[in-house]
Amino acid sequence: MTDPATQLVAPPGGSGAMFDRIAGRYDAMNRVLSLGLDRGWRRRTVRALQLGERPRVLDLATGTGDLAVEIARMHPGATVIGLDPSPAMLAIAERKIARRGLADRVTLVRGDAQCLPYRNCEMDAATIAFGIRNVPDRSAALREMARVVRPGGRVAVLELGEPRRGLLARVARFHTRHVVPRLGALLSGAREYRYLQCSIAAFPAAAEFAAVMERAGLHVVDIAPMTFGVCTLYVATPREDA
Ligand SMILES: C[S@@+](CC[C@H](N)C(=O)[O-])C[C@H]1O[C@@H](n2cnc3c(N)ncnc32)[C@H](O)[C@@H]1O
């Protein structure tokens, strides 16, 4: 059943198809619209996983593979699976992974975060960066992450939101509401960046989203707002009583 606190903002034509249309410009747009901050946010996400020597990590909504690549780069013993429904995003990820010589450790799979083709407790960690917002049933994806990660392993969700308090929050809100959709549409020629802004504004506040994670069978161990709350990192472990 869909959790009532998970607001669905359906992108035009379905989320995978929408990302197929903007895949070619996605990486450049990411750098520009996040003012280059997304790399630091991803590195912090990888550190929060507290991985051991030879971890197996699942990166959901991997898109063009930036987080999967960062995990493999920061952990030379890691094997990573990047899963996404968008063939065009995955094609870019595949080229990126090959260019960096990581094809033996990073595998790409076309799939849906709401229904994972993995056994219970098979992974040491699971991540989803800027992706949970795009999954129609967020609770289902969170339940799947809780299921496939072993007890004591970590689940990290990195997501954009609208900063709510303070002067800098107002500046950041202006950036999200006015700069992101206009610059996005101008540079990419795609109206999809309007969806991006709407889905960021509709995403629940951090405490509310953490409660959704808890109801999905995760124990939230840290909620870390970054860059005045433009982005939040949620770190959790599967709940053993769930
Ligand atoms: C904003 S991109 C994020 C890409 C990447 N994680 C990053 O950090 O740049 C969102 C991704 O979510 C994917 N997505 C949409 N629906 C999904 C689903 N049901 N399951 C898994 N991924 C999905 C899209 O195809 C897209 O690649």
Coordinates of N, CA and C and ligand atoms in Angstrom, one line a residue:
M1 N 0.8 -1.2 0.0 CA 0.0 0.0 0.0 C 0.9 1.3 0.0
T2 N 0.5 2.3 -0.7 CA 1.3 3.5 -0.7 C 1.1 4.2 0.6
D3 N 2.3 4.7 1.1 CA 2.3 5.4 2.4 C 1.6 6.8 2.1
P4 N 0.6 7.2 3.0 CA -0.1 8.5 2.7 C 0.9 9.7 2.7
A5 N 2.0 9.6 3.4 CA 2.9 10.7 3.4 C 3.8 10.8 2.2
T6 N 3.7 9.8 1.3 CA 4.6 9.9 0.1 C 3.8 10.5 -1.0
Q7 N 4.1 11.8 -1.2 CA 3.4 12.5 -2.3 C 3.9 12.1 -3.6
L8 N 3.0 11.7 -4.5 CA 3.4 11.3 -5.8 C 3.3 12.5 -6.8
V9 N 4.4 13.0 -7.4 CA 4.3 14.0 -8.4 C 4.7 13.3 -9.7
A10 N 3.8 12.9 -10.5 CA 4.1 12.1 -11.7 C 4.7 13.0 -12.7
P11 N 5.9 12.7 -13.2 CA 6.5 13.4 -14.3 C 5.8 13.1 -15.6
P12 N 5.8 14.1 -16.6 CA 5.1 13.9 -17.8 C 5.6 12.6 -18.5
G13 N 4.8 11.7 -18.8 CA 5.2 10.5 -19.6 C 5.9 9.4 -18.7
G14 N 5.9 9.5 -17.4 CA 6.6 8.5 -16.6 C 8.0 8.9 -16.4
S15 N 8.6 8.5 -15.2 CA 9.9 9.1 -14.8 C 11.1 8.6 -15.7
G16 N 11.1 7.3 -16.0 CA 12.2 6.8 -16.8 C 12.2 7.5 -18.2
A17 N 11.0 7.6 -18.8 CA 10.9 8.2 -20.1 C 11.3 9.6 -20.1
M18 N 11.0 10.3 -19.0 CA 11.4 11.7 -18.9 C 12.9 11.9 -18.9
F19 N 13.5 11.0 -18.1 CA 15.0 11.1 -18.1 C 15.7 10.6 -19.4
D20 N 15.0 9.8 -20.1 CA 15.5 9.4 -21.5 C 15.7 10.7 -22.3
R21 N 14.7 11.6 -22.2 CA 14.7 12.8 -23.0 C 15.8 13.8 -22.6
I22 N 16.2 13.9 -21.3 CA 17.2 14.9 -20.9 C 18.5 14.2 -20.7
A23 N 18.7 12.9 -20.9 CA 19.9 12.2 -20.5 C 21.2 12.9 -21.1
G24 N 21.1 13.3 -22.3 CA 22.3 13.9 -23.0 C 22.9 15.1 -22.3
R25 N 22.0 15.9 -21.6 CA 22.4 17.1 -21.0 C 22.5 17.0 -19.5
Y26 N 22.1 15.8 -18.9 CA 21.9 15.7 -17.5 C 23.1 16.0 -16.7
D27 N 24.3 15.5 -17.0 CA 25.5 15.7 -16.2 C 25.9 17.2 -16.2
A28 N 25.9 17.8 -17.4 CA 26.2 19.3 -17.4 C 25.2 20.1 -16.6
M29 N 24.0 19.8 -16.8 CA 22.9 20.5 -16.0 C 23.1 20.4 -14.5
N30 N 23.4 19.1 -14.1 CA 23.6 18.9 -12.7 C 24.7 19.8 -12.1
R31 N 25.8 19.9 -12.8 CA 27.0 20.7 -12.3 C 26.5 22.1 -12.2
V32 N 25.9 22.6 -13.3 CA 25.5 24.0 -13.3 C 24.5 24.4 -12.3
L33 N 23.4 23.6 -12.2 CA 22.3 23.9 -11.3 C 22.6 23.7 -9.9
S34 N 23.5 22.7 -9.6 CA 23.9 22.5 -8.2 C 25.1 23.4 -7.8
L35 N 25.5 24.3 -8.8 CA 26.7 25.1 -8.6 C 28.0 24.3 -8.2
G36 N 28.0 23.1 -8.8 CA 29.2 22.2 -8.6 C 29.2 21.5 -7.3
L37 N 28.1 21.7 -6.5 CA 28.2 21.1 -5.1 C 27.8 19.6 -5.1
D38 N 27.2 19.1 -6.2 CA 26.7 17.7 -6.1 C 27.8 16.7 -5.9
R39 N 29.0 17.0 -6.3 CA 30.1 16.1 -6.1 C 30.4 15.9 -4.7
G40 N 30.5 17.0 -3.9 CA 30.8 16.9 -2.5 C 29.7 16.2 -1.8
W41 N 28.4 16.4 -2.2 CA 27.2 15.7 -1.6 C 27.4 14.2 -1.8
R42 N 27.8 13.8 -3.0 CA 27.9 12.4 -3.2 C 29.0 11.8 -2.4
R43 N 30.2 12.5 -2.3 CA 31.3 11.9 -1.5 C 30.9 11.7 -0.1
R44 N 30.1 12.7 0.5 CA 29.7 12.5 1.8 C 28.7 11.4 2.0
T45 N 27.9 11.1 1.0 CA 27.0 10.0 1.0 C 27.8 8.7 1.1
V46 N 28.9 8.6 0.3 CA 29.7 7.4 0.3 C 30.4 7.2 1.6
R47 N 30.9 8.2 2.2 CA 31.5 8.1 3.6 C 30.5 7.6 4.6
A48 N 29.3 8.0 4.5 CA 28.2 7.7 5.5 C 27.9 6.2 5.4
L49 N 28.3 5.5 4.3 CA 28.0 4.1 4.2 C 28.9 3.2 5.1
Q50 N 30.0 3.8 5.5 CA 31.0 3.1 6.4 C 31.3 1.7 5.9
L51 N 31.7 1.6 4.6 CA 31.9 0.3 4.0 C 33.2 -0.4 4.5
G52 N 33.2 -1.7 4.4 CA 34.3 -2.5 4.8 C 35.2 -2.7 3.6
E53 N 36.0 -3.9 3.6 CA 37.0 -4.1 2.6 C 36.5 -4.5 1.2
R54 N 35.5 -5.4 1.1 CA 35.0 -5.8 -0.2 C 33.5 -5.8 -0.2
P55 N 32.9 -4.6 -0.1 CA 31.5 -4.5 0.0 C 30.8 -4.7 -1.3
R56 N 29.5 -5.1 -1.2 CA 28.6 -5.2 -2.4 C 27.6 -4.1 -2.2
V57 N 27.5 -3.1 -3.1 CA 26.7 -2.0 -2.9 C 25.7 -1.8 -4.1
L58 N 24.4 -1.5 -3.8 CA 23.4 -1.3 -4.8 C 23.1 0.2 -4.9
D59 N 23.3 0.8 -6.1 CA 22.9 2.2 -6.3 C 21.6 2.3 -7.1
L60 N 20.5 2.6 -6.5 CA 19.2 2.7 -7.2 C 19.1 4.1 -7.9
A61 N 18.3 4.1 -8.9 CA 18.1 5.4 -9.7 C 19.5 5.9 -10.1
T62 N 20.4 5.0 -10.5 CA 21.8 5.4 -10.7 C 22.0 6.4 -11.8
G63 N 21.0 6.5 -12.8 CA 21.1 7.5 -13.8 C 22.4 7.4 -14.6
T64 N 23.1 8.5 -14.7 CA 24.4 8.5 -15.4 C 25.6 8.0 -14.6
G65 N 25.2 7.4 -13.4 CA 26.2 6.6 -12.7 C 27.2 7.3 -11.8
D66 N 27.0 8.6 -11.6 CA 28.0 9.4 -10.8 C 28.2 8.8 -9.4
L67 N 27.1 8.4 -8.7 CA 27.3 7.9 -7.3 C 27.9 6.5 -7.4
A68 N 27.5 5.7 -8.3 CA 28.1 4.3 -8.5 C 29.6 4.4 -8.7
V69 N 30.0 5.4 -9.6 CA 31.4 5.6 -9.9 C 32.2 6.1 -8.6
E70 N 31.5 7.0 -7.9 CA 32.2 7.5 -6.7 C 32.4 6.4 -5.6
I71 N 31.4 5.5 -5.5 CA 31.6 4.4 -4.5 C 32.8 3.5 -4.9
A72 N 32.8 3.2 -6.2 CA 33.9 2.3 -6.7 C 35.2 3.0 -6.6
R73 N 35.3 4.3 -6.8 CA 36.5 5.1 -6.8 C 37.0 5.2 -5.3
M74 N 36.1 5.4 -4.4 CA 36.5 5.6 -3.0 C 36.8 4.3 -2.3
H75 N 36.3 3.2 -2.9 CA 36.5 1.9 -2.3 C 36.9 0.9 -3.3
P76 N 38.3 0.8 -3.5 CA 38.8 -0.1 -4.6 C 38.4 -1.6 -4.5
G77 N 37.9 -2.0 -3.3 CA 37.5 -3.4 -3.2 C 36.0 -3.6 -3.4
A78 N 35.3 -2.5 -3.7 CA 33.9 -2.6 -3.8 C 33.4 -3.1 -5.2
T79 N 32.3 -3.9 -5.1 CA 31.6 -4.1 -6.4 C 30.2 -3.4 -6.3
V80 N 29.8 -2.7 -7.4 CA 28.6 -1.9 -7.3 C 27.7 -2.3 -8.4
I81 N 26.4 -2.3 -8.1 CA 25.4 -2.5 -9.1 C 24.6 -1.2 -9.2
G82 N 24.5 -0.6 -10.4 CA 23.7 0.6 -10.6 C 22.5 0.3 -11.4
L83 N 21.3 0.6 -10.8 CA 20.0 0.2 -11.4 C 19.2 1.4 -11.7
D84 N 18.6 1.4 -12.9 CA 17.8 2.5 -13.4 C 16.8 2.0 -14.5
P85 N 15.6 2.6 -14.6 CA 14.8 2.2 -15.7 C 15.1 2.9 -17.1
S86 N 15.9 4.0 -17.1 CA 16.1 4.8 -18.3 C 17.3 4.3 -19.1
P87 N 17.0 3.7 -20.3 CA 18.1 3.2 -21.1 C 19.1 4.3 -21.5
A88 N 18.6 5.5 -21.8 CA 19.5 6.6 -22.2 C 20.4 7.0 -21.1
M89 N 19.9 7.1 -19.9 CA 20.8 7.4 -18.7 C 21.8 6.3 -18.5
L90 N 21.4 5.1 -18.6 CA 22.3 4.0 -18.4 C 23.4 3.9 -19.5
A91 N 23.0 4.3 -20.8 CA 24.0 4.3 -21.8 C 25.1 5.3 -21.5
I92 N 24.8 6.4 -20.9 CA 25.8 7.4 -20.6 C 26.7 6.9 -19.4
A93 N 26.0 6.2 -18.5 CA 26.7 5.6 -17.3 C 27.7 4.6 -17.8
E94 N 27.3 3.8 -18.8 CA 28.1 2.7 -19.3 C 29.4 3.3 -19.9
R95 N 29.3 4.4 -20.7 CA 30.5 5.0 -21.3 C 31.4 5.5 -20.2
K96 N 30.8 6.2 -19.2 CA 31.5 6.8 -18.2 C 32.3 5.8 -17.4
I97 N 31.7 4.6 -17.1 CA 32.3 3.6 -16.3 C 33.5 2.9 -17.1
A98 N 33.2 2.8 -18.4 CA 34.3 2.2 -19.2 C 35.5 3.2 -19.3
R99 N 35.2 4.5 -19.5 CA 36.3 5.5 -19.6 C 37.1 5.5 -18.3
R100 N 36.5 5.2 -17.2 CA 37.3 5.2 -15.9 C 37.9 3.9 -15.5
G101 N 37.7 2.9 -16.4 CA 38.3 1.6 -16.2 C 37.6 0.8 -15.0
L102 N 36.3 1.1 -14.8 CA 35.6 0.5 -13.7 C 34.6 -0.6 -14.1
A103 N 34.7 -1.0 -15.4 CA 33.6 -1.9 -15.9 C 33.7 -3.3 -15.2
D104 N 34.8 -3.7 -14.6 CA 34.9 -5.0 -14.0 C 34.2 -4.9 -12.6
R105 N 34.0 -3.7 -12.0 CA 33.5 -3.6 -10.7 C 32.1 -2.9 -10.6
V106 N 31.7 -2.2 -11.7 CA 30.4 -1.5 -11.7 C 29.6 -2.1 -12.8
T107 N 28.4 -2.8 -12.4 CA 27.5 -3.4 -13.3 C 26.3 -2.6 -13.4
L108 N 25.7 -2.4 -14.6 CA 24.5 -1.7 -14.8 C 23.3 -2.6 -15.1
V109 N 22.2 -2.3 -14.5 CA 21.0 -3.1 -14.6 C 19.8 -2.2 -14.9
R110 N 19.0 -2.6 -15.9 CA 17.8 -1.8 -16.2 C 16.7 -2.4 -15.2
G111 N 16.1 -1.5 -14.4 CA 15.1 -2.0 -13.4 C 14.4 -0.9 -12.7
D112 N 13.6 -1.4 -11.8 CA 12.7 -0.5 -11.0 C 13.0 -0.6 -9.6
A113 N 13.2 0.5 -8.9 CA 13.5 0.4 -7.4 C 12.4 -0.2 -6.6
Q114 N 11.2 -0.2 -7.2 CA 10.0 -0.6 -6.4 C 10.0 -2.2 -6.3
C115 N 10.8 -2.8 -7.1 CA 10.7 -4.3 -7.2 C 12.1 -4.8 -7.6
L116 N 12.9 -5.1 -6.6 CA 14.3 -5.4 -6.9 C 14.6 -6.9 -7.2
P117 N 15.4 -7.2 -8.1 CA 15.7 -8.6 -8.5 C 16.8 -9.2 -7.6
Y118 N 16.8 -8.9 -6.3 CA 17.9 -9.4 -5.4 C 17.3 -10.1 -4.2
R119 N 18.1 -11.0 -3.6 CA 17.6 -11.7 -2.4 C 17.7 -10.9 -1.2
N120 N 17.0 -11.3 -0.1 CA 17.1 -10.6 1.2 C 18.5 -10.6 1.7
C121 N 18.9 -9.5 2.2 CA 20.2 -9.3 2.9 C 21.4 -9.5 2.0
E122 N 21.2 -9.4 0.7 CA 22.3 -9.7 -0.3 C 23.4 -8.6 -0.3
M123 N 23.0 -7.4 0.0 CA 23.9 -6.2 -0.1 C 24.4 -5.7 1.2
D124 N 25.6 -5.1 1.1 CA 26.2 -4.5 2.3 C 25.6 -3.1 2.5
A125 N 25.2 -2.5 1.4 CA 24.6 -1.1 1.5 C 23.8 -0.9 0.2
A126 N 22.9 0.1 0.4 CA 22.1 0.6 -0.8 C 22.0 2.1 -0.8
T127 N 22.1 2.7 -1.9 CA 22.0 4.2 -2.0 C 20.9 4.6 -3.1
I128 N 20.5 5.8 -2.9 CA 19.6 6.4 -4.0 C 19.9 7.9 -3.9
A129 N 20.4 8.5 -4.9 CA 20.7 9.9 -4.9 C 19.8 10.7 -5.9
F130 N 19.1 11.6 -5.4 CA 18.2 12.5 -6.3 C 17.3 11.6 -7.1
G131 N 16.9 10.4 -6.5 CA 16.1 9.5 -7.2 C 14.8 9.1 -6.5
I132 N 14.8 9.1 -5.2 CA 13.5 8.7 -4.5 C 12.4 9.6 -4.8
R133 N 12.7 10.9 -5.1 CA 11.6 11.8 -5.5 C 10.9 11.4 -6.8
N134 N 11.6 10.6 -7.6 CA 11.1 10.3 -8.9 C 10.4 8.9 -8.9
V135 N 10.5 8.2 -7.8 CA 9.9 6.8 -7.8 C 8.4 7.0 -7.4
P136 N 7.5 6.4 -8.2 CA 6.0 6.6 -7.9 C 5.7 6.2 -6.4
D137 N 6.1 5.0 -6.0 CA 5.8 4.5 -4.7 C 7.0 4.5 -3.9
R138 N 7.3 5.6 -3.2 CA 8.6 5.7 -2.4 C 8.7 4.7 -1.3
S139 N 7.6 4.4 -0.7 CA 7.6 3.5 0.4 C 8.0 2.1 -0.1
A140 N 7.5 1.7 -1.3 CA 7.9 0.4 -1.8 C 9.4 0.3 -2.1
A141 N 10.0 1.4 -2.6 CA 11.4 1.4 -2.9 C 12.2 1.3 -1.6
L142 N 11.7 2.1 -0.5 CA 12.4 2.0 0.8 C 12.3 0.7 1.4
R143 N 11.2 0.0 1.3 CA 11.0 -1.3 1.8 C 12.0 -2.3 1.1
E144 N 12.1 -2.1 -0.2 CA 13.0 -3.0 -1.0 C 14.5 -2.8 -0.5
M145 N 14.8 -1.5 -0.2 CA 16.2 -1.3 0.2 C 16.4 -1.9 1.6
A146 N 15.4 -1.8 2.5 CA 15.5 -2.5 3.8 C 15.6 -4.0 3.7
R147 N 15.0 -4.5 2.7 CA 15.0 -6.0 2.5 C 16.3 -6.5 2.0
V148 N 16.9 -5.8 1.0 CA 18.1 -6.4 0.3 C 19.4 -6.1 1.1
V149 N 19.4 -5.2 2.0 CA 20.6 -4.8 2.8 C 20.7 -5.7 4.0
R150 N 21.8 -6.2 4.3 CA 22.0 -7.1 5.4 C 21.9 -6.4 6.8
P151 N 21.5 -7.1 7.8 CA 21.4 -6.4 9.1 C 22.8 -5.7 9.5
G152 N 22.7 -4.5 9.9 CA 23.9 -3.7 10.2 C 24.4 -2.9 9.0
G153 N 24.0 -3.3 7.8 CA 24.4 -2.5 6.6 C 23.7 -1.2 6.5
R154 N 24.1 -0.4 5.6 CA 23.6 1.0 5.6 C 22.8 1.3 4.3
V155 N 21.8 2.1 4.5 CA 21.0 2.6 3.4 C 21.1 4.2 3.4
A156 N 21.5 4.7 2.3 CA 21.6 6.2 2.3 C 20.7 6.8 1.2
V157 N 20.0 7.8 1.6 CA 19.1 8.5 0.6 C 19.6 9.9 0.6
L158 N 19.9 10.4 -0.6 CA 20.3 11.8 -0.8 C 19.2 12.4 -1.6
E159 N 18.7 13.5 -1.1 CA 17.6 14.1 -1.8 C 17.5 15.7 -1.7
L160 N 17.1 16.3 -2.7 CA 16.9 17.8 -2.7 C 15.6 18.1 -2.0
G161 N 15.6 19.3 -1.4 CA 14.4 19.8 -0.8 C 14.4 21.3 -0.8
E162 N 13.3 21.9 -0.3 CA 13.3 23.4 -0.2 C 13.7 23.8 1.2
P163 N 14.8 24.5 1.3 CA 15.2 25.0 2.6 C 14.1 25.8 3.2
R164 N 13.8 25.7 4.5 CA 12.6 26.3 5.1 C 12.8 27.6 5.9
R165 N 14.0 27.7 6.5 CA 14.2 28.8 7.5 C 15.4 29.7 7.2
G166 N 15.4 31.0 7.5 CA 16.6 31.8 7.4 C 16.7 32.5 6.1
L167 N 17.6 33.6 6.1 CA 17.8 34.4 4.9 C 18.5 33.5 3.8
L168 N 19.5 32.7 4.1 CA 20.1 31.9 3.1 C 19.2 30.9 2.5
A169 N 18.2 30.4 3.4 CA 17.2 29.5 2.9 C 16.4 30.2 1.8
R170 N 16.1 31.5 2.1 CA 15.3 32.3 1.1 C 16.0 32.4 -0.3
V171 N 17.4 32.6 -0.2 CA 18.2 32.6 -1.4 C 18.2 31.3 -2.1
A172 N 18.3 30.2 -1.3 CA 18.3 28.9 -1.9 C 17.0 28.5 -2.5
R173 N 15.9 29.0 -1.8 CA 14.5 28.7 -2.4 C 14.3 29.5 -3.7
F174 N 14.9 30.7 -3.8 CA 14.8 31.5 -5.0 C 15.5 30.7 -6.1
H175 N 16.7 30.2 -5.8 CA 17.5 29.4 -6.8 C 16.7 28.2 -7.3
T176 N 16.1 27.5 -6.3 CA 15.3 26.3 -6.7 C 14.0 26.6 -7.5
R177 N 13.3 27.7 -7.1 CA 12.0 28.0 -7.7 C 12.2 28.7 -9.0
H178 N 13.1 29.6 -9.1 CA 13.2 30.5 -10.3 C 14.4 30.2 -11.2
V179 N 15.6 29.9 -10.6 CA 16.7 29.8 -11.5 C 16.7 28.4 -12.1
V180 N 16.5 27.3 -11.3 CA 16.5 25.9 -11.8 C 15.6 25.7 -13.0
P181 N 14.3 26.0 -12.9 CA 13.4 25.7 -14.0 C 13.8 26.6 -15.2
R182 N 14.1 27.9 -15.0 CA 14.4 28.7 -16.2 C 15.7 28.4 -16.9
L183 N 16.8 28.3 -16.1 CA 18.1 27.9 -16.6 C 18.0 26.5 -17.2
G184 N 17.3 25.6 -16.5 CA 17.2 24.2 -17.0 C 16.5 24.2 -18.4
A185 N 15.4 24.9 -18.5 CA 14.6 25.0 -19.8 C 15.5 25.6 -20.9
L186 N 16.2 26.7 -20.5 CA 17.0 27.4 -21.5 C 18.1 26.6 -22.0
L187 N 18.9 26.0 -21.1 CA 20.1 25.2 -21.5 C 19.7 23.9 -22.1
S188 N 18.7 23.2 -21.6 CA 18.4 21.9 -22.1 C 17.3 21.9 -23.2
G189 N 16.6 23.0 -23.2 CA 15.4 23.1 -24.2 C 14.3 22.2 -23.7
A190 N 14.3 21.7 -22.5 CA 13.3 20.8 -22.1 C 12.5 21.4 -21.0
R191 N 11.1 21.2 -21.1 CA 10.2 21.7 -20.1 C 10.3 20.8 -18.8
E192 N 11.0 19.7 -18.9 CA 11.1 18.8 -17.8 C 11.7 19.4 -16.5
Y193 N 12.4 20.5 -16.7 CA 13.0 21.2 -15.5 C 11.9 21.8 -14.6
R194 N 10.8 22.1 -15.2 CA 9.7 22.6 -14.4 C 9.2 21.5 -13.4
Y195 N 9.2 20.3 -14.0 CA 8.8 19.1 -13.1 C 9.8 19.0 -12.0
L196 N 11.1 19.2 -12.3 CA 12.1 19.1 -11.3 C 11.8 20.1 -10.1
Q197 N 11.5 21.3 -10.4 CA 11.2 22.3 -9.4 C 10.0 21.9 -8.6
C198 N 9.0 21.5 -9.3 CA 7.7 21.1 -8.6 C 8.0 19.9 -7.7
S199 N 8.7 19.0 -8.1 CA 8.9 17.8 -7.3 C 9.8 18.1 -6.1
I200 N 10.7 19.0 -6.2 CA 11.5 19.4 -5.1 C 10.6 20.1 -4.0
A201 N 9.8 21.0 -4.5 CA 8.9 21.8 -3.6 C 7.9 20.8 -2.9
A202 N 7.5 19.7 -3.6 CA 6.5 18.8 -3.0 C 7.1 17.8 -2.1
F203 N 8.5 17.7 -2.1 CA 9.1 16.6 -1.3 C 8.9 16.9 0.2
P204 N 8.5 15.9 1.0 CA 8.2 16.2 2.4 C 9.4 16.8 3.2
A205 N 9.1 17.5 4.3 CA 10.2 18.0 5.2 C 11.0 16.8 5.7
A206 N 12.2 17.1 6.2 CA 13.1 16.0 6.6 C 12.5 15.0 7.6
A207 N 11.9 15.6 8.7 CA 11.4 14.7 9.7 C 10.3 13.9 9.2
E208 N 9.5 14.4 8.3 CA 8.4 13.7 7.7 C 8.9 12.5 6.9
F209 N 9.9 12.8 6.1 CA 10.4 11.8 5.2 C 11.1 10.7 6.0
A210 N 11.8 11.1 7.1 CA 12.5 10.1 8.0 C 11.4 9.2 8.6
A211 N 10.2 9.7 8.9 CA 9.1 8.9 9.4 C 8.7 7.9 8.3
V212 N 8.7 8.3 7.1 CA 8.3 7.4 6.0 C 9.3 6.2 5.9
M213 N 10.6 6.6 6.1 CA 11.7 5.6 6.1 C 11.5 4.6 7.2
E214 N 11.2 5.1 8.4 CA 11.0 4.2 9.6 C 9.8 3.3 9.3
R215 N 8.7 3.8 8.7 CA 7.5 2.9 8.5 C 7.8 1.9 7.4
A216 N 8.9 2.1 6.6 CA 9.2 1.2 5.6 C 10.2 0.1 6.1
G217 N 10.5 0.1 7.4 CA 11.4 -0.9 7.9 C 12.8 -0.5 8.1
L218 N 13.1 0.8 8.2 CA 14.4 1.3 8.3 C 14.5 2.1 9.7
H219 N 15.7 2.0 10.3 CA 16.0 2.8 11.5 C 16.9 3.9 11.0
V220 N 16.4 5.1 11.1 CA 17.2 6.3 10.7 C 18.2 6.7 11.7
V221 N 19.5 6.6 11.3 CA 20.5 6.9 12.3 C 21.1 8.3 12.2
D222 N 20.8 9.0 11.0 CA 21.3 10.4 10.9 C 20.5 11.1 9.8
I223 N 20.2 12.3 10.0 CA 19.6 13.2 9.0 C 20.6 14.4 8.9
A224 N 21.2 14.5 7.8 CA 22.2 15.6 7.7 C 21.9 16.6 6.6
P225 N 21.4 17.8 7.0 CA 21.1 18.8 6.0 C 22.4 19.3 5.4
M226 N 22.5 19.6 4.1 CA 23.7 20.1 3.5 C 23.4 21.4 2.7
T227 N 24.4 22.3 2.7 CA 24.2 23.5 2.0 C 22.8 24.2 2.3
F228 N 22.7 24.6 3.6 CA 21.5 25.3 4.1 C 20.2 24.5 3.9
G229 N 20.3 23.2 3.7 CA 19.1 22.3 3.6 C 18.7 22.2 2.2
V230 N 19.5 22.7 1.2 CA 19.1 22.4 -0.2 C 19.1 20.9 -0.5
C231 N 19.9 20.2 0.2 CA 20.1 18.8 0.0 C 20.1 18.1 1.4
T232 N 19.5 17.0 1.5 CA 19.6 16.3 2.8 C 20.0 14.8 2.6
L233 N 20.9 14.4 3.5 CA 21.4 13.0 3.5 C 20.7 12.3 4.6
Y234 N 20.0 11.2 4.3 CA 19.3 10.4 5.3 C 20.1 9.1 5.4
V235 N 20.5 8.7 6.6 CA 21.3 7.4 6.7 C 20.5 6.5 7.6
A236 N 20.4 5.2 7.2 CA 19.6 4.3 8.0 C 20.2 2.9 8.0
T237 N 19.7 2.0 8.8 CA 20.0 0.6 8.8 C 18.6 -0.1 8.7
P238 N 18.7 -1.3 8.2 CA 17.4 -2.1 8.2 C 17.0 -2.4 9.6
R239 N 15.7 -2.2 10.0 CA 15.3 -2.5 11.3 C 15.1 -4.0 11.5
E240 N 15.8 -4.5 12.6 CA 15.8 -6.0 12.7 C 14.4 -6.5 13.2
D241 N 13.6 -5.6 13.8 CA 12.3 -6.1 14.3 C 11.2 -5.9 13.2
A242 N 11.6 -5.4 12.0 CA 10.6 -5.1 11.0 C 10.1 -6.3 10.2
Ligands
LIG1 C1 17.7 13.0 -11.0 S1 18.2 11.4 -11.7 C2 19.4 10.9 -10.5 C3 20.6 10.2 -11.1 C4 21.8 9.9 -10.2 N1 21.4 9.1 -9.1 C5 22.5 11.1 -9.8 O1 22.9 11.1 -8.6 O2 22.8 12.0 -10.6 C6 16.8 10.4 -11.2 C7 16.8 9.0 -11.8 O3 15.8 8.3 -11.3 C8 15.4 7.3 -12.2 N2 14.1 6.7 -11.9 C9 12.9 7.1 -12.2 N3 12.0 6.2 -11.7 C10 12.7 5.2 -11.2 C11 12.3 3.9 -10.6 N4 11.0 3.6 -10.4 N5 13.3 3.1 -10.1 C12 14.6 3.5 -10.2 N6 15.0 4.6 -10.7 C13 14.1 5.5 -11.2 C14 15.4 8.1 -13.5 O4 15.5 7.2 -14.7 C15 16.7 8.9 -13.3 O5 17.8 8.3 -13.9

